[in-house]
Short mmCIF file of C-alpha atoms in Angstrom, two decimals:
data_model
loop_
_atom_site.label_atom_id
_atom_site.label_comp_id
_atom_site.label_asym_id
_atom_site.label_seq_id
_atom_site.Cartn_x
_atom_site.Cartn_y
_atom_site.Cartn_z
CA ASN R 248 -42.14 -33.91 -21.33
CA ALA R 249 -43.05 -30.47 -20.05
CA GLY R 250 -40.25 -30.30 -17.45
CA VAL R 251 -40.60 -27.02 -15.57
CA THR R 252 -43.45 -24.72 -16.57
CA GLN R 253 -43.60 -21.08 -15.53
CA THR R 254 -46.46 -18.64 -15.95
CA PRO R 255 -46.79 -15.92 -17.03
CA LYS R 256 -43.95 -15.44 -19.53
CA PHE R 257 -44.23 -11.65 -19.49
CA GLN R 258 -45.77 -9.20 -17.04
CA VAL R 259 -45.86 -5.46 -16.55
CA LEU R 260 -46.85 -4.19 -13.10
CA LYS R 261 -47.30 -0.78 -11.61
CA THR R 262 -45.40 0.05 -8.44
CA GLY R 263 -47.31 -1.26 -5.45
CA GLN R 264 -49.27 -3.94 -7.32
CA SER R 265 -49.04 -7.55 -6.28
CA MET R 266 -48.72 -10.70 -8.31
CA THR R 267 -47.87 -14.38 -8.05
CA LEU R 268 -45.50 -16.19 -10.37
CA GLN R 269 -46.43 -19.81 -10.84
CA CYS R 270 -44.08 -22.75 -11.31
CA ALA R 271 -44.84 -26.44 -11.76
CA GLN R 272 -42.60 -29.42 -12.50
CA ASP R 273 -43.57 -32.90 -13.64
CA MET R 274 -40.28 -34.71 -12.93
CA ASN R 275 -41.10 -35.72 -9.35
CA HIS R 276 -38.21 -33.60 -8.09
CA ASN R 277 -37.96 -32.90 -4.38
CA SER R 278 -36.26 -29.51 -4.54
CA MET R 279 -37.44 -26.32 -6.20
CA TYR R 280 -35.87 -22.88 -6.48
CA TRP R 281 -36.61 -19.32 -7.53
CA TYR R 282 -33.84 -17.19 -9.04
CA ARG R 283 -33.72 -13.72 -10.49
CA GLN R 284 -31.30 -12.67 -13.21
CA ASP R 285 -30.17 -9.11 -13.74
CA PRO R 286 -27.56 -7.79 -16.18
CA GLY R 287 -24.05 -8.12 -14.76
CA MET R 288 -25.33 -9.84 -11.60
CA GLY R 289 -25.79 -13.42 -12.73
CA LEU R 290 -28.50 -15.59 -11.22
CA ARG R 291 -29.27 -14.92 -7.59
CA LEU R 292 -31.30 -17.25 -5.38
CA ILE R 293 -34.45 -15.73 -3.91
CA TYR R 294 -36.02 -18.69 -2.08
CA TYR R 295 -35.81 -22.42 -2.26
CA SER R 296 -37.71 -25.45 -1.08
CA ALA R 297 -35.53 -28.47 -0.35
CA SER R 298 -38.59 -30.69 -0.03
CA GLU R 299 -42.37 -30.46 0.13
CA GLY R 300 -43.42 -28.53 3.20
CA THR R 301 -40.17 -26.59 3.65
CA THR R 302 -39.00 -23.23 2.35
CA ASP R 303 -35.85 -21.23 3.06
CA LYS R 304 -34.48 -17.83 2.17
CA GLY R 305 -31.79 -17.45 -0.41
CA GLU R 306 -29.49 -14.56 -1.16
CA VAL R 307 -32.11 -11.90 -2.03
CA PRO R 308 -35.45 -12.75 -0.30
CA ASN R 309 -36.61 -9.24 0.66
CA GLY R 310 -39.85 -8.25 -1.01
CA TYR R 311 -40.85 -11.80 -1.88
CA ASN R 312 -42.79 -14.68 -0.36
CA VAL R 313 -43.11 -18.26 -1.52
CA SER R 314 -45.45 -21.19 -1.14
CA ARG R 315 -44.64 -24.83 -1.80
CA LEU R 316 -48.20 -25.84 -2.57
CA ASN R 317 -47.39 -29.52 -3.14
CA LYS R 318 -44.49 -31.50 -4.55
CA ARG R 319 -45.14 -30.18 -8.06
CA GLU R 320 -45.80 -26.50 -7.46
CA PHE R 321 -43.75 -23.65 -6.02
CA SER R 322 -45.07 -20.10 -6.33
CA LEU R 323 -43.36 -16.74 -5.82
CA ARG R 324 -45.36 -13.72 -4.66
CA LEU R 325 -44.55 -10.05 -4.87
CA GLU R 326 -46.79 -8.32 -2.34
CA SER R 327 -45.97 -4.73 -3.33
CA ALA R 328 -43.91 -4.55 -6.49
CA ALA R 329 -41.05 -2.08 -6.76
CA PRO R 330 -39.03 -1.00 -9.82
CA SER R 331 -36.00 -2.76 -8.29
CA GLN R 332 -37.86 -6.03 -8.83
CA THR R 333 -37.77 -5.59 -12.59
CA SER R 334 -35.91 -8.71 -13.65
CA VAL R 335 -36.11 -12.10 -15.31
CA TYR R 336 -37.31 -14.75 -12.89
CA PHE R 337 -36.42 -18.41 -13.30
CA CYS R 338 -37.88 -21.35 -11.46
CA ALA R 339 -35.86 -24.56 -11.28
CA SER R 340 -36.14 -28.03 -9.84
CA SER R 341 -33.73 -30.82 -9.01
CA GLU R 342 -33.40 -34.19 -7.37
CA ALA R 343 -32.55 -34.26 -3.67
CA GLY R 344 -30.14 -31.57 -2.47
CA GLN R 345 -26.93 -33.56 -2.49
CA GLY R 346 -25.33 -35.39 -5.35
CA VAL R 347 -24.17 -34.33 -8.77
CA TYR R 348 -27.62 -33.43 -9.99
CA GLY R 349 -27.99 -30.13 -11.76
CA TYR R 350 -31.15 -28.14 -12.14
CA THR R 351 -33.83 -28.03 -14.79
CA PHE R 352 -35.02 -24.50 -15.40
CA GLY R 353 -38.30 -23.09 -16.61
CA SER R 354 -38.28 -20.68 -19.53
CA GLY R 355 -38.52 -17.62 -17.30
CA THR R 356 -40.87 -14.75 -16.50
CA ARG R 357 -39.86 -11.30 -17.71
CA LEU R 358 -41.24 -8.81 -15.20
CA THR R 359 -41.20 -5.05 -15.59
CA VAL R 360 -42.32 -2.81 -12.73
CA VAL R 361 -43.07 0.77 -13.74
CA ARG O 1089 -15.86 -11.08 -3.17
CA LYS O 1090 -18.29 -13.15 -5.24
CA GLU O 1091 -18.50 -16.84 -4.40
CA VAL O 1092 -18.03 -17.82 -8.04
CA GLU O 1093 -16.04 -15.56 -10.33
CA GLN O 1094 -15.69 -15.65 -14.10
CA ASP O 1095 -14.22 -13.38 -16.72
CA PRO O 1096 -17.36 -11.78 -18.21
CA GLY O 1097 -15.82 -11.48 -21.67
CA PRO O 1098 -17.03 -11.13 -24.33
CA PHE O 1099 -14.77 -13.58 -26.08
CA ASN O 1100 -14.89 -13.03 -29.82
CA VAL O 1101 -13.32 -15.91 -31.75
CA PRO O 1102 -13.35 -17.20 -35.34
CA GLU O 1103 -14.92 -20.50 -36.25
CA GLY O 1104 -12.57 -23.38 -35.58
CA ALA O 1105 -10.75 -21.64 -32.76
CA THR O 1106 -10.08 -23.17 -29.37
CA VAL O 1107 -11.34 -21.11 -26.46
CA ALA O 1108 -10.88 -21.58 -22.72
CA PHE O 1109 -13.01 -20.25 -19.89
CA ASN O 1110 -11.79 -20.03 -16.32
CA CYS O 1111 -13.66 -19.86 -13.06
CA THR O 1112 -12.70 -19.66 -9.41
CA TYR O 1113 -14.83 -20.37 -6.37
CA SER O 1114 -14.32 -19.31 -2.78
CA ASN O 1115 -16.32 -21.80 -0.71
CA SER O 1116 -14.18 -24.81 0.13
CA ALA O 1117 -17.38 -26.70 1.04
CA SER O 1118 -18.38 -26.68 -2.62
CA GLN O 1119 -18.94 -30.27 -3.64
CA SER O 1120 -20.34 -30.43 -7.15
CA PHE O 1121 -19.47 -28.38 -10.18
CA PHE O 1122 -21.14 -27.69 -13.48
CA TRP O 1123 -21.00 -25.67 -16.64
CA TYR O 1124 -24.31 -24.31 -17.91
CA ARG O 1125 -25.00 -22.68 -21.23
CA GLN O 1126 -27.46 -19.81 -21.63
CA ASP O 1127 -28.62 -18.52 -24.97
CA CYS O 1128 -29.86 -14.95 -25.26
CA ARG O 1129 -33.11 -14.46 -23.33
CA LYS O 1130 -33.43 -18.19 -22.67
CA GLU O 1131 -33.15 -20.33 -19.56
CA PRO O 1132 -29.80 -21.85 -18.53
CA LYS O 1133 -29.26 -25.43 -19.64
CA LEU O 1134 -26.82 -27.94 -18.21
CA LEU O 1135 -23.82 -28.36 -20.49
CA MET O 1136 -21.79 -30.77 -18.38
CA SER O 1137 -20.84 -31.72 -14.87
CA VAL O 1138 -17.21 -31.31 -13.85
CA TYR O 1139 -15.26 -34.04 -12.11
CA SER O 1140 -11.90 -33.97 -10.36
CA SER O 1141 -10.45 -36.37 -12.91
CA GLY O 1142 -11.52 -34.09 -15.74
CA ASN O 1143 -14.13 -35.05 -18.27
CA GLU O 1144 -14.77 -34.64 -21.96
CA ASP O 1145 -17.92 -34.49 -24.04
CA GLY O 1146 -17.13 -34.22 -27.72
CA ARG O 1147 -15.47 -30.86 -28.31
CA PHE O 1148 -15.90 -29.81 -24.68
CA THR O 1149 -13.44 -30.59 -21.89
CA ALA O 1150 -13.94 -29.59 -18.27
CA GLN O 1151 -11.30 -29.61 -15.54
CA LEU O 1152 -11.47 -29.13 -11.79
CA ASN O 1153 -8.61 -28.30 -9.45
CA ARG O 1154 -9.92 -28.54 -5.89
CA ALA O 1155 -6.66 -27.42 -4.31
CA SER O 1156 -6.72 -24.17 -6.30
CA GLN O 1157 -10.54 -23.94 -6.28
CA TYR O 1158 -10.43 -23.50 -10.03
CA ILE O 1159 -12.66 -24.81 -12.82
CA SER O 1160 -12.11 -24.58 -16.56
CA LEU O 1161 -13.97 -25.29 -19.77
CA LEU O 1162 -12.20 -25.80 -23.09
CA ILE O 1163 -14.08 -25.68 -26.38
CA ARG O 1164 -12.22 -27.01 -29.41
CA ASP O 1165 -13.08 -26.37 -33.06
CA SER O 1166 -15.70 -23.80 -32.07
CA LYS O 1167 -18.89 -23.52 -34.12
CA LEU O 1168 -21.20 -20.59 -34.76
CA SER O 1169 -23.78 -22.44 -32.67
CA ASP O 1170 -21.47 -22.32 -29.64
CA SER O 1171 -22.21 -18.59 -29.31
CA ALA O 1172 -23.84 -18.20 -25.91
CA THR O 1173 -23.07 -17.28 -22.33
CA TYR O 1174 -21.31 -19.98 -20.30
CA LEU O 1175 -22.09 -20.12 -16.61
CA CYS O 1176 -19.78 -21.66 -14.03
CA VAL O 1177 -21.83 -23.21 -11.23
CA VAL O 1178 -21.04 -24.80 -7.88
CA LYS O 1179 -23.28 -26.74 -5.52
CA VAL O 1180 -22.68 -26.30 -1.81
CA TYR O 1181 -24.15 -29.11 0.24
CA ASN O 1182 -24.08 -27.30 3.56
CA GLN O 1183 -26.35 -24.66 2.04
CA GLY O 1184 -29.17 -27.03 1.18
CA GLY O 1185 -27.62 -28.14 -2.06
CA LYS O 1186 -28.13 -24.76 -3.68
CA LEU O 1187 -26.45 -23.92 -6.94
CA ILE O 1188 -24.36 -20.76 -6.91
CA PHE O 1189 -23.79 -19.18 -10.30
CA GLY O 1190 -20.98 -17.12 -11.71
CA GLN O 1191 -22.05 -14.10 -13.72
CA GLY O 1192 -21.24 -15.90 -16.96
CA THR O 1193 -18.76 -15.52 -19.81
CA GLU O 1194 -20.13 -14.44 -23.16
CA LEU O 1195 -18.80 -16.20 -26.26
CA SER O 1196 -19.32 -14.98 -29.79
CA VAL O 1197 -18.08 -17.22 -32.60
CA LYS O 1198 -17.72 -15.41 -35.92
CA PRO O 1199 -17.57 -16.88 -39.47
#
């Protein structure tokens, strides 16, 4: 079982470059999420998609866009990368929004913007 | 004020010790509660859900006090392999079922 797959695992960008982080899940989950994790800040929600065809902003959406391509895939795009976006990015998926279901996380993308 | 607050630690304990982590949350609409474990440079993984009646999984016991908006995790007979960061997490249904994470408490178990 692959679970949640993120690509790439590592990336170095120059300021102003763009890139898309890919995420795919094979658990038939409805909801998908993008988080970033910075030292001392914990995980902060960037965007989420409660179901296919919907996306909503989280706590820190500025500088990012997302696309829920289908039920399996949820991508995160940085249009013009900034050093402040240096972070570890985690994608996650879960069953429907309510209930005692937790999340399954991907292994993360470590992004450095120079 | 952060929605979920934890003591960041680190907690340094010897093998076999009992260690307790505490967590408070501010949103009274929080409906589901979890403890996640995160190893260095890895993704968070679900350790256990937390129920109002309290629940136990082997050496791990979780408690929830809704009135005080307080969650705890007790680890008995700690092992070297328990060394990790423990994340307190709440799910708020009126926010699309999002999980809100505490900043984590680091545990280091020494021989």
